[in-house]
């Protein structure tokens, strides 16, 4: 596994709204750089787990550092070209509910019904404004709990069985 450099970047707002951790391969690098600035403007503290250029890398190397921060309480954003590789990888970790979204409706349902703690975006699939919409909704939509809590608890039971 590659060594991943973690840069902690302070938000522009001294009263941070929370911590958002980003990870990507080369396929999502451009959107990562763009979205980091967007969320800093919104008042979030950013942790950037790489990658730090468009040089070709392997997407699985960027999942674990993000997952560790999410399991410690941050919200996460993973990007790659399609979003599929990151989805497959991130959802192997117990306690991770990573949702590949392509519009605000998907992001809303991912939060309200699934309590998603990682948003996954495919840079080669959606436009920048859709990515911003997904992120805005992901960050501002609460989990509905109720019957949905029972269902996500059943996801943990599946993980225990395996
Ligand atoms: C990289 O070319 C590409 O395979 C990756 O970004 C992603 O789409 C994998 O699922």
Coordinates of N, CA, C and O and ligand atoms in Angstrom, one line a residue:
X1 N 0.8 -1.2 0.0 CA 0.0 0.0 0.0 C 0.9 1.2 0.0 O 1.9 1.3 0.7
X2 N 0.5 2.2 -0.8 CA 1.2 3.5 -0.8 C 1.1 4.2 0.5 O 0.1 4.2 1.2
X3 N 2.2 5.0 0.8 CA 2.1 5.9 2.0 C 1.2 7.1 1.5 O 1.4 7.6 0.4
X4 N 0.2 7.4 2.3 CA -0.6 8.5 1.9 C -0.3 9.7 2.8 O -0.3 9.6 4.0
X5 N -0.1 10.9 2.2 CA 0.2 12.1 3.0 C -1.1 12.7 3.4 O -2.0 12.9 2.6
X6 N -1.2 13.0 4.7 CA -2.5 13.6 5.1 C -2.2 15.1 5.4 O -1.3 15.4 6.3
X7 N -2.9 16.0 4.8 CA -2.8 17.4 5.1 C -4.0 17.8 5.8 O -5.1 17.6 5.4
X8 N -3.8 18.5 6.9 CA -5.0 19.0 7.6 C -5.0 20.5 7.3 O -4.0 21.3 7.5
X9 N -6.1 21.0 6.8 CA -6.3 22.3 6.3 C -7.4 23.0 7.2 O -8.5 22.5 7.3
X10 N -7.0 24.1 7.8 CA -8.0 24.7 8.6 C -9.1 25.3 7.8 O -8.9 25.8 6.6
X11 N -10.3 25.4 8.3 CA -11.4 26.1 7.6 C -11.2 27.6 7.6 O -10.4 28.1 8.5
X12 N -11.9 28.3 6.8 CA -11.7 29.8 6.8 C -12.5 30.4 8.0 O -12.2 31.5 8.4
X13 N -13.4 29.6 8.5 CA -14.2 30.1 9.6 C -13.7 29.5 11.0 O -13.5 28.3 11.1
X14 N -13.4 30.4 11.9 CA -12.8 29.9 13.2 C -13.8 29.1 14.0 O -13.4 28.3 14.8
X15 N -15.1 29.2 13.7 CA -16.1 28.3 14.3 C -16.5 27.2 13.3 O -17.5 27.3 12.6
X16 N -15.6 26.2 13.2 CA -15.8 25.2 12.2 C -17.2 24.5 12.4 O -17.6 24.2 13.5
X17 N -17.8 24.2 11.3 CA -19.1 23.5 11.3 C -18.9 22.0 11.5 O -19.8 21.2 11.7
X18 N -17.6 21.5 11.4 CA -17.3 20.1 11.5 C -16.2 19.8 10.6 O -15.7 20.6 9.9
X19 N -15.8 18.5 10.7 CA -14.7 18.1 9.9 C -15.1 17.2 8.7 O -15.9 16.3 8.9
X20 N -14.6 17.5 7.6 CA -14.9 16.7 6.3 C -13.6 16.1 5.8 O -12.6 16.9 5.6
X21 N -13.6 14.8 5.6 CA -12.3 14.2 5.1 C -12.5 13.7 3.7 O -13.5 13.1 3.4
X22 N -11.6 14.1 2.9 CA -11.6 13.7 1.4 C -10.5 12.7 1.1 O -9.4 12.7 1.6
X23 N -10.9 11.8 0.1 CA -9.9 10.9 -0.5 C -10.3 10.7 -1.9 O -11.5 10.6 -2.2
X24 N -9.4 10.5 -2.7 CA -9.6 10.3 -4.2 C -8.5 9.6 -4.8 O -7.3 9.6 -4.3
X25 N -8.7 9.0 -6.0 CA -7.6 8.6 -6.9 C -7.5 9.7 -7.9 O -8.1 10.8 -7.8
X26 N -6.6 9.5 -8.9 CA -6.4 10.5 -9.9 C -7.7 10.8 -10.7 O -7.9 12.0 -11.1
X27 N -8.7 9.9 -10.7 CA -9.9 10.1 -11.5 C -10.8 11.1 -10.8 O -11.8 11.6 -11.5
X28 N -10.6 11.4 -9.5 CA -11.5 12.4 -8.9 C -10.7 13.6 -8.3 O -11.2 14.4 -7.6
X29 N -9.4 13.7 -8.7 CA -8.5 14.7 -8.1 C -9.1 16.1 -8.4 O -9.1 16.9 -7.5
X30 N -9.5 16.4 -9.6 CA -9.9 17.7 -9.9 C -11.1 18.2 -9.0 O -11.2 19.3 -8.5
X31 N -12.1 17.3 -8.9 CA -13.3 17.6 -8.1 C -12.9 17.7 -6.6 O -13.5 18.5 -5.9
X32 N -12.0 16.9 -6.2 CA -11.6 17.0 -4.8 C -11.0 18.4 -4.5 O -11.4 19.0 -3.5
X33 N -10.1 18.9 -5.4 CA -9.6 20.2 -5.1 C -10.7 21.3 -5.1 O -10.7 22.2 -4.3
X34 N -11.6 21.1 -6.1 CA -12.7 22.1 -6.2 C -13.6 22.0 -4.9 O -13.9 23.1 -4.3
X35 N -14.0 20.8 -4.6 CA -14.9 20.7 -3.4 C -14.3 21.1 -2.1 O -15.0 21.5 -1.2
X36 N -13.0 20.9 -2.0 CA -12.4 21.3 -0.7 C -12.6 22.8 -0.5 O -12.9 23.2 0.6
X37 N -12.4 23.6 -1.6 CA -12.6 25.0 -1.4 C -14.0 25.4 -1.2 O -14.3 26.3 -0.4
X38 N -14.9 24.7 -1.8 CA -16.4 24.9 -1.6 C -16.7 24.7 -0.1 O -17.3 25.6 0.6
X39 N -16.3 23.6 0.5 CA -16.7 23.3 1.9 C -15.9 24.2 2.9 O -16.4 24.5 3.9
X40 N -14.7 24.6 2.5 CA -14.0 25.6 3.4 C -14.8 26.9 3.4 O -14.9 27.5 4.5
X41 N -15.3 27.3 2.3 CA -16.1 28.5 2.3 C -17.4 28.3 3.1 O -17.9 29.3 3.6
X42 N -17.9 27.1 3.2 CA -19.1 26.8 4.0 C -18.8 26.8 5.5 O -19.7 26.6 6.3
X43 N -17.5 26.8 5.8 CA -17.1 26.8 7.2 C -16.6 25.5 7.8 O -16.5 25.3 9.0
X44 N -16.3 24.5 6.9 CA -15.9 23.2 7.4 C -14.3 23.1 7.5 O -13.7 23.8 6.7
X45 N -13.9 22.3 8.4 CA -12.5 22.0 8.5 C -12.2 20.8 7.5 O -13.0 19.8 7.6
X46 N -11.2 20.8 6.7 CA -10.9 19.8 5.7 C -9.7 19.0 6.1 O -8.7 19.5 6.5
X47 N -9.9 17.7 6.0 CA -8.7 16.7 6.0 C -8.6 16.1 4.6 O -9.6 15.6 4.1
X48 N -7.4 16.3 4.0 CA -7.2 15.8 2.7 C -6.3 14.6 2.7 O -5.1 14.7 3.0
X49 N -6.8 13.4 2.4 CA -6.0 12.1 2.5 C -5.5 11.8 1.1 O -5.1 10.6 0.9
X50 N -5.5 12.8 0.2 CA -4.9 12.5 -1.1 C -5.9 11.9 -2.1 O -7.0 11.7 -1.7
X51 N -5.5 11.6 -3.3 CA -4.2 11.8 -3.9 C -3.9 13.3 -4.1 O -4.9 14.1 -4.2
X52 N -2.7 13.7 -4.4 CA -2.3 15.1 -4.5 C -1.9 15.5 -5.9 O -1.3 16.6 -6.0
X53 N -2.2 14.7 -6.9 CA -1.9 15.1 -8.3 C -2.8 14.2 -9.2 O -3.5 13.3 -8.7
X54 N -2.6 14.4 -10.5 CA -3.4 13.6 -11.5 C -2.6 12.4 -11.9 O -3.0 11.6 -12.8
X55 N -1.4 12.1 -11.2 CA -0.7 10.9 -11.6 C -1.5 9.7 -11.2 O -2.1 9.6 -10.2
X56 N -1.4 8.7 -12.0 CA -2.2 7.5 -11.9 C -1.8 6.7 -10.6 O -0.6 6.5 -10.3
X57 N -2.8 6.4 -9.8 CA -2.6 5.7 -8.5 C -3.7 4.6 -8.4 O -4.6 4.5 -9.3
X58 N -3.7 3.9 -7.3 CA -4.7 2.8 -7.1 C -5.7 3.3 -6.1 O -5.3 3.5 -4.9
X59 N -7.0 3.3 -6.5 CA -8.0 3.9 -5.6 C -8.1 3.2 -4.2 O -8.4 3.9 -3.2
X60 N -7.9 1.9 -4.1 CA -8.0 1.3 -2.7 C -7.1 1.9 -1.7 O -7.3 1.8 -0.5
X61 N -5.9 2.4 -2.1 CA -5.0 3.0 -1.2 C -5.5 4.2 -0.5 O -4.9 4.7 0.5
X62 N -6.6 4.8 -1.0 CA -7.0 6.1 -0.4 C -8.3 5.9 0.4 O -8.8 6.9 0.9
X63 N -8.7 4.7 0.6 CA -10.0 4.4 1.3 C -9.7 4.4 2.8 O -10.4 5.1 3.6
X64 N -8.8 3.6 3.3 CA -8.6 3.4 4.7 C -8.4 4.6 5.5 O -8.9 4.8 6.6
X65 N -7.5 5.6 5.0 CA -7.3 6.8 5.8 C -8.6 7.6 6.0 O -8.8 8.2 7.1
X66 N -9.5 7.6 5.0 CA -10.7 8.3 5.1 C -11.7 7.6 6.1 O -12.3 8.2 7.0
X67 N -11.7 6.3 6.0 CA -12.6 5.5 6.9 C -12.2 5.7 8.3 O -13.0 5.8 9.2
X68 N -10.9 5.7 8.6 CA -10.5 5.9 10.0 C -11.0 7.2 10.6 O -11.5 7.3 11.7
X69 N -10.9 8.3 9.8 CA -11.4 9.6 10.2 C -13.0 9.6 10.4 O -13.5 10.1 11.3
X70 N -13.6 8.9 9.5 CA -15.1 8.8 9.6 C -15.5 8.0 10.8 O -16.5 8.4 11.5
X71 N -14.9 6.9 11.1 CA -15.2 6.1 12.3 C -14.9 6.9 13.5 O -15.4 6.6 14.6
X72 N -14.0 7.9 13.4 CA -13.7 8.8 14.6 C -14.7 10.0 14.7 O -14.5 10.8 15.5
X73 N -15.6 10.1 13.7 CA -16.6 11.1 13.8 C -16.7 12.1 12.7 O -17.7 12.9 12.7
X74 N -15.8 12.1 11.8 CA -15.9 13.0 10.6 C -16.9 12.5 9.6 O -17.3 11.3 9.7
X75 N -17.4 13.4 8.7 CA -18.1 12.9 7.5 C -17.0 12.8 6.4 O -16.1 13.6 6.4
X76 N -17.3 11.9 5.5 CA -16.3 11.6 4.4 C -16.8 11.8 3.0 O -18.0 11.7 2.8
X77 N -15.9 12.1 2.1 CA -16.2 12.2 0.7 C -15.1 11.4 0.0 O -13.9 11.7 0.2
X78 N -15.5 10.4 -0.8 CA -14.5 9.6 -1.6 C -14.9 9.8 -3.1 O -16.1 9.8 -3.4
X79 N -13.9 10.0 -3.9 CA -14.1 10.2 -5.3 C -13.2 9.3 -6.1 O -12.1 8.9 -5.7
X80 N -13.7 8.9 -7.3 CA -12.9 8.3 -8.3 C -13.5 8.6 -9.6 O -14.5 9.4 -9.7
X81 N -13.1 7.9 -10.7 CA -13.7 8.2 -12.0 C -15.2 7.9 -12.0 O -16.0 8.8 -12.4
X82 N -15.5 6.7 -11.6 CA -16.9 6.3 -11.7 C -17.6 6.4 -10.3 O -18.8 6.4 -10.2
X83 N -16.8 6.3 -9.2 CA -17.4 6.2 -7.9 C -17.6 4.7 -7.5 O -17.8 4.4 -6.3
X84 N -17.5 3.8 -8.4 CA -17.8 2.4 -8.1 C -16.7 1.7 -7.3 O -17.0 1.0 -6.3
X85 N -15.5 1.9 -7.7 CA -14.4 1.3 -6.9 C -14.4 1.7 -5.5 O -14.2 0.9 -4.6
X86 N -14.5 3.0 -5.3 CA -14.6 3.6 -3.9 C -15.8 3.0 -3.1 O -15.7 2.7 -1.9
X87 N -16.9 2.8 -3.8 CA -18.1 2.3 -3.1 C -17.8 0.9 -2.7 O -18.1 0.5 -1.5
X88 N -17.3 0.1 -3.6 CA -17.1 -1.3 -3.2 C -16.1 -1.4 -2.1 O -16.3 -2.2 -1.1
X89 N -15.1 -0.6 -2.1 CA -14.0 -0.7 -1.0 C -14.5 -0.2 0.3 O -14.4 -0.8 1.3
X90 N -15.1 1.0 0.3 CA -15.5 1.7 1.5 C -16.6 0.8 2.3 O -16.5 0.8 3.5
X91 N -17.5 0.2 1.6 CA -18.5 -0.5 2.3 C -18.1 -1.9 2.8 O -18.9 -2.6 3.4
X92 N -16.8 -2.2 2.7 CA -16.3 -3.4 3.3 C -16.1 -3.2 4.8 O -15.9 -4.1 5.5
X93 N -16.0 -1.9 5.2 CA -15.7 -1.6 6.6 C -16.9 -1.6 7.5 O -17.9 -0.9 7.1
X94 N -16.9 -2.3 8.6 CA -18.0 -2.2 9.5 C -18.3 -0.8 10.0 O -17.3 -0.1 10.4
X95 N -19.5 -0.4 10.0 CA -19.9 1.0 10.5 C -19.8 2.0 9.4 O -20.2 3.2 9.6
X96 N -19.4 1.6 8.2 CA -19.4 2.6 7.1 C -20.6 2.3 6.2 O -20.9 1.2 5.8
X97 N -21.3 3.4 5.9 CA -22.4 3.4 5.0 C -22.1 4.5 3.9 O -22.3 5.7 4.1
X98 N -21.5 4.0 2.8 CA -21.0 4.9 1.8 C -22.0 4.9 0.6 O -22.3 3.8 0.1
X99 N -22.4 6.0 0.2 CA -23.4 6.1 -0.8 C -22.9 6.8 -2.1 O -22.5 8.0 -2.0
X100 N -23.0 6.1 -3.2 CA -22.7 6.7 -4.5 C -23.9 7.5 -5.0 O -24.9 6.9 -5.2
X101 N -23.7 8.8 -5.1 CA -24.8 9.7 -5.5 C -24.5 10.4 -6.7 O -23.4 10.8 -7.0
X102 N -25.6 10.7 -7.5 CA -25.4 11.5 -8.7 C -26.3 12.7 -8.8 O -26.3 13.5 -9.7
X103 N -27.2 12.9 -7.7 CA -27.9 14.2 -7.7 C -28.4 14.4 -6.2 O -28.2 13.5 -5.4
X104 N -29.0 15.5 -6.0 CA -29.4 15.9 -4.7 C -30.4 14.9 -4.1 O -30.4 14.7 -2.8
X105 N -31.3 14.4 -4.9 CA -32.3 13.4 -4.4 C -31.6 12.2 -3.8 O -32.0 11.7 -2.7
X106 N -30.7 11.7 -4.6 CA -29.9 10.5 -4.1 C -29.3 10.8 -2.7 O -29.3 10.0 -1.8
X107 N -28.7 12.0 -2.7 CA -27.9 12.4 -1.4 C -28.9 12.5 -0.3 O -28.6 12.2 0.9
X108 N -30.1 13.1 -0.6 CA -31.1 13.3 0.5 C -31.6 11.9 1.1 O -31.6 11.7 2.3
X109 N -31.9 11.0 0.2 CA -32.3 9.7 0.6 C -31.2 8.9 1.3 O -31.4 8.2 2.3
X110 N -30.0 9.1 0.8 CA -28.8 8.5 1.5 C -28.6 8.9 2.9 O -28.3 8.1 3.8
X111 N -29.0 10.2 3.2 CA -28.9 10.7 4.6 C -30.2 10.3 5.3 O -30.1 9.7 6.4
X112 N -31.3 10.6 4.8 CA -32.6 10.4 5.6 C -32.8 8.9 5.8 O -33.2 8.5 6.9
X113 N -32.6 8.0 4.9 CA -32.9 6.6 5.0 C -31.8 5.7 5.5 O -31.9 4.7 6.2
X114 N -30.6 6.1 5.0 CA -29.4 5.2 5.2 C -28.4 5.7 6.1 O -27.4 5.0 6.4
X115 N -28.6 6.9 6.6 CA -27.6 7.6 7.5 C -26.2 7.4 6.9 O -25.2 7.1 7.6
X116 N -26.1 7.7 5.7 CA -24.8 7.6 5.0 C -23.7 8.4 5.7 O -24.0 9.6 6.0
X117 N -22.6 7.9 5.9 CA -21.5 8.7 6.5 C -20.3 9.0 5.6 O -19.4 9.7 5.9
X118 N -20.4 8.4 4.4 CA -19.5 8.8 3.3 C -20.3 9.0 2.0 O -21.1 8.2 1.6
X119 N -20.0 10.2 1.4 CA -20.6 10.5 0.1 C -19.6 10.1 -0.9 O -18.4 10.4 -0.8
X120 N -20.0 9.3 -2.0 CA -19.1 8.9 -3.0 C -19.6 9.6 -4.3 O -20.8 9.6 -4.7
X121 N -18.6 10.2 -5.0 CA -18.9 10.9 -6.3 C -18.0 10.4 -7.4 O -16.8 10.1 -7.2
X122 N -18.6 10.3 -8.6 CA -17.8 9.9 -9.8 C -17.5 11.1 -10.7 O -18.5 11.6 -11.3
X123 N -16.3 11.5 -10.7 CA -16.0 12.7 -11.5 C -16.2 12.6 -13.0 O -16.5 13.5 -13.6
X124 N -16.1 11.4 -13.5 CA -16.4 11.2 -14.9 C -17.9 10.9 -15.2 O -18.2 10.7 -16.4
X125 N -18.7 11.0 -14.2 CA -20.1 10.7 -14.4 C -21.0 11.9 -14.2 O -22.0 12.1 -14.9
X126 N -20.7 12.7 -13.2 CA -21.5 13.9 -12.9 C -20.8 15.2 -13.1 O -19.6 15.2 -13.0
X127 N -21.5 16.3 -13.4 CA -20.9 17.6 -13.5 C -20.6 18.2 -12.1 O -21.1 17.7 -11.1
X128 N -19.8 19.3 -12.2 CA -19.4 19.9 -10.9 C -20.5 20.4 -10.1 O -20.5 20.3 -8.9
X129 N -21.5 21.0 -10.8 CA -22.7 21.5 -10.0 C -23.5 20.4 -9.3 O -24.0 20.6 -8.2
X130 N -23.6 19.3 -10.0 CA -24.3 18.2 -9.4 C -23.5 17.7 -8.2 O -24.1 17.3 -7.1
X131 N -22.2 17.7 -8.3 CA -21.3 17.3 -7.2 C -21.5 18.2 -6.0 O -21.6 17.8 -4.8
X132 N -21.6 19.5 -6.3 CA -21.8 20.5 -5.2 C -23.2 20.2 -4.5 O -23.4 20.3 -3.3
X133 N -24.2 20.0 -5.4 CA -25.6 19.7 -4.8 C -25.6 18.5 -4.0 O -26.2 18.5 -2.9
X134 N -24.9 17.5 -4.4 CA -24.9 16.2 -3.6 C -24.2 16.5 -2.3 O -24.7 16.1 -1.2
X135 N -23.1 17.3 -2.3 CA -22.4 17.5 -1.1 C -23.2 18.4 -0.1 O -23.3 18.2 1.1
X136 N -23.8 19.4 -0.7 CA -24.6 20.3 0.2 C -25.8 19.6 0.9 O -26.0 19.7 2.1
X137 N -26.5 18.8 0.1 CA -27.6 18.0 0.7 C -27.0 17.0 1.7 O -27.6 16.8 2.8
X138 N -26.0 16.3 1.3 CA -25.4 15.3 2.2 C -25.0 15.9 3.6 O -25.3 15.3 4.6
X139 N -24.5 17.1 3.6 CA -24.1 17.8 4.8 C -25.2 18.3 5.6 O -25.1 18.5 6.8
X140 N -26.3 18.6 5.0 CA -27.4 19.4 5.7 C -28.7 18.6 5.9 O -29.7 19.1 6.4
X141 N -28.7 17.3 5.6 CA -29.9 16.5 5.8 C -29.7 15.5 6.9 O -28.8 14.7 6.9
X142 N -30.6 15.6 7.9 CA -30.5 14.7 9.1 C -31.0 13.3 8.7 O -31.9 13.1 7.9
X143 N -30.5 12.3 9.5 CA -31.1 10.9 9.4 C -32.5 10.9 10.1 O -32.7 11.6 11.1
X144 N -33.4 10.2 9.4 CA -34.8 10.2 9.9 C -35.0 9.3 11.1 O -36.1 9.3 11.7
X145 N -34.1 8.4 11.3 CA -34.2 7.4 12.4 C -35.5 6.5 12.2 O -35.9 6.2 11.1
X146 N -36.3 6.3 13.3 CA -37.5 5.5 13.2 C -37.2 4.1 12.5 O -36.3 3.4 12.9
X147 N -38.1 3.8 11.6 CA -37.9 2.4 10.9 C -36.6 2.3 10.2 O -36.1 1.2 10.0
X148 N -36.0 3.4 9.8 CA -34.7 3.4 9.1 C -33.6 3.0 10.1 O -32.6 2.4 9.6
X149 N -33.7 3.3 11.3 CA -32.7 2.9 12.3 C -32.7 1.4 12.4 O -31.6 0.8 12.4
X150 N -33.8 0.8 12.5 CA -33.9 -0.7 12.6 C -33.2 -1.3 11.4 O -32.5 -2.3 11.5
X151 N -33.4 -0.7 10.2 CA -32.9 -1.3 9.0 C -31.3 -1.1 8.9 O -30.6 -2.1 8.5
X152 N -30.8 0.0 9.4 CA -29.4 0.1 9.3 C -28.7 -0.8 10.4 O -27.6 -1.3 10.2
X153 N -29.5 -1.0 11.5 CA -28.9 -1.9 12.5 C -28.9 -3.3 11.9 O -28.0 -4.1 12.3
X154 N -29.8 -3.7 11.1 CA -29.7 -5.0 10.4 C -28.5 -5.1 9.5 O -28.0 -6.2 9.3
X155 N -28.1 -4.0 9.0 CA -26.9 -4.0 8.2 C -25.7 -4.5 9.0 O -24.8 -5.2 8.6
X156 N -25.6 -3.9 10.3 CA -24.6 -4.4 11.2 C -24.7 -5.8 11.5 O -23.6 -6.5 11.7
X157 N -25.9 -6.4 11.6 CA -26.1 -7.8 11.9 C -25.5 -8.6 10.7 O -24.9 -9.6 10.9
X158 N -25.7 -8.2 9.5 CA -25.2 -8.9 8.4 C -23.7 -8.9 8.5 O -23.0 -10.0 8.3
X159 N -23.1 -7.8 8.9 CA -21.6 -7.7 9.0 C -21.1 -8.7 10.1 O -20.1 -9.3 9.9
X160 N -21.9 -8.8 11.2 CA -21.5 -9.7 12.3 C -21.6 -11.2 11.8 O -20.7 -12.0 12.1
X161 N -22.6 -11.5 11.0 CA -22.7 -12.9 10.5 C -21.5 -13.2 9.6 O -21.0 -14.3 9.7
X162 N -21.1 -12.3 8.8 CA -20.0 -12.5 7.9 C -18.7 -12.6 8.7 O -17.8 -13.3 8.3
Ligands
LIG1 C1 -9.3 4.9 -12.8 O1 -9.0 4.9 -14.1 C2 -10.7 4.4 -12.5 O2 -10.8 3.0 -12.7 C3 -11.2 4.7 -11.1 O3 -11.1 6.1 -10.9 C4 -12.6 4.3 -10.8 O4 -13.5 4.6 -11.7 C5 -12.7 2.9 -10.3 O5 -13.8 2.4 -9.9

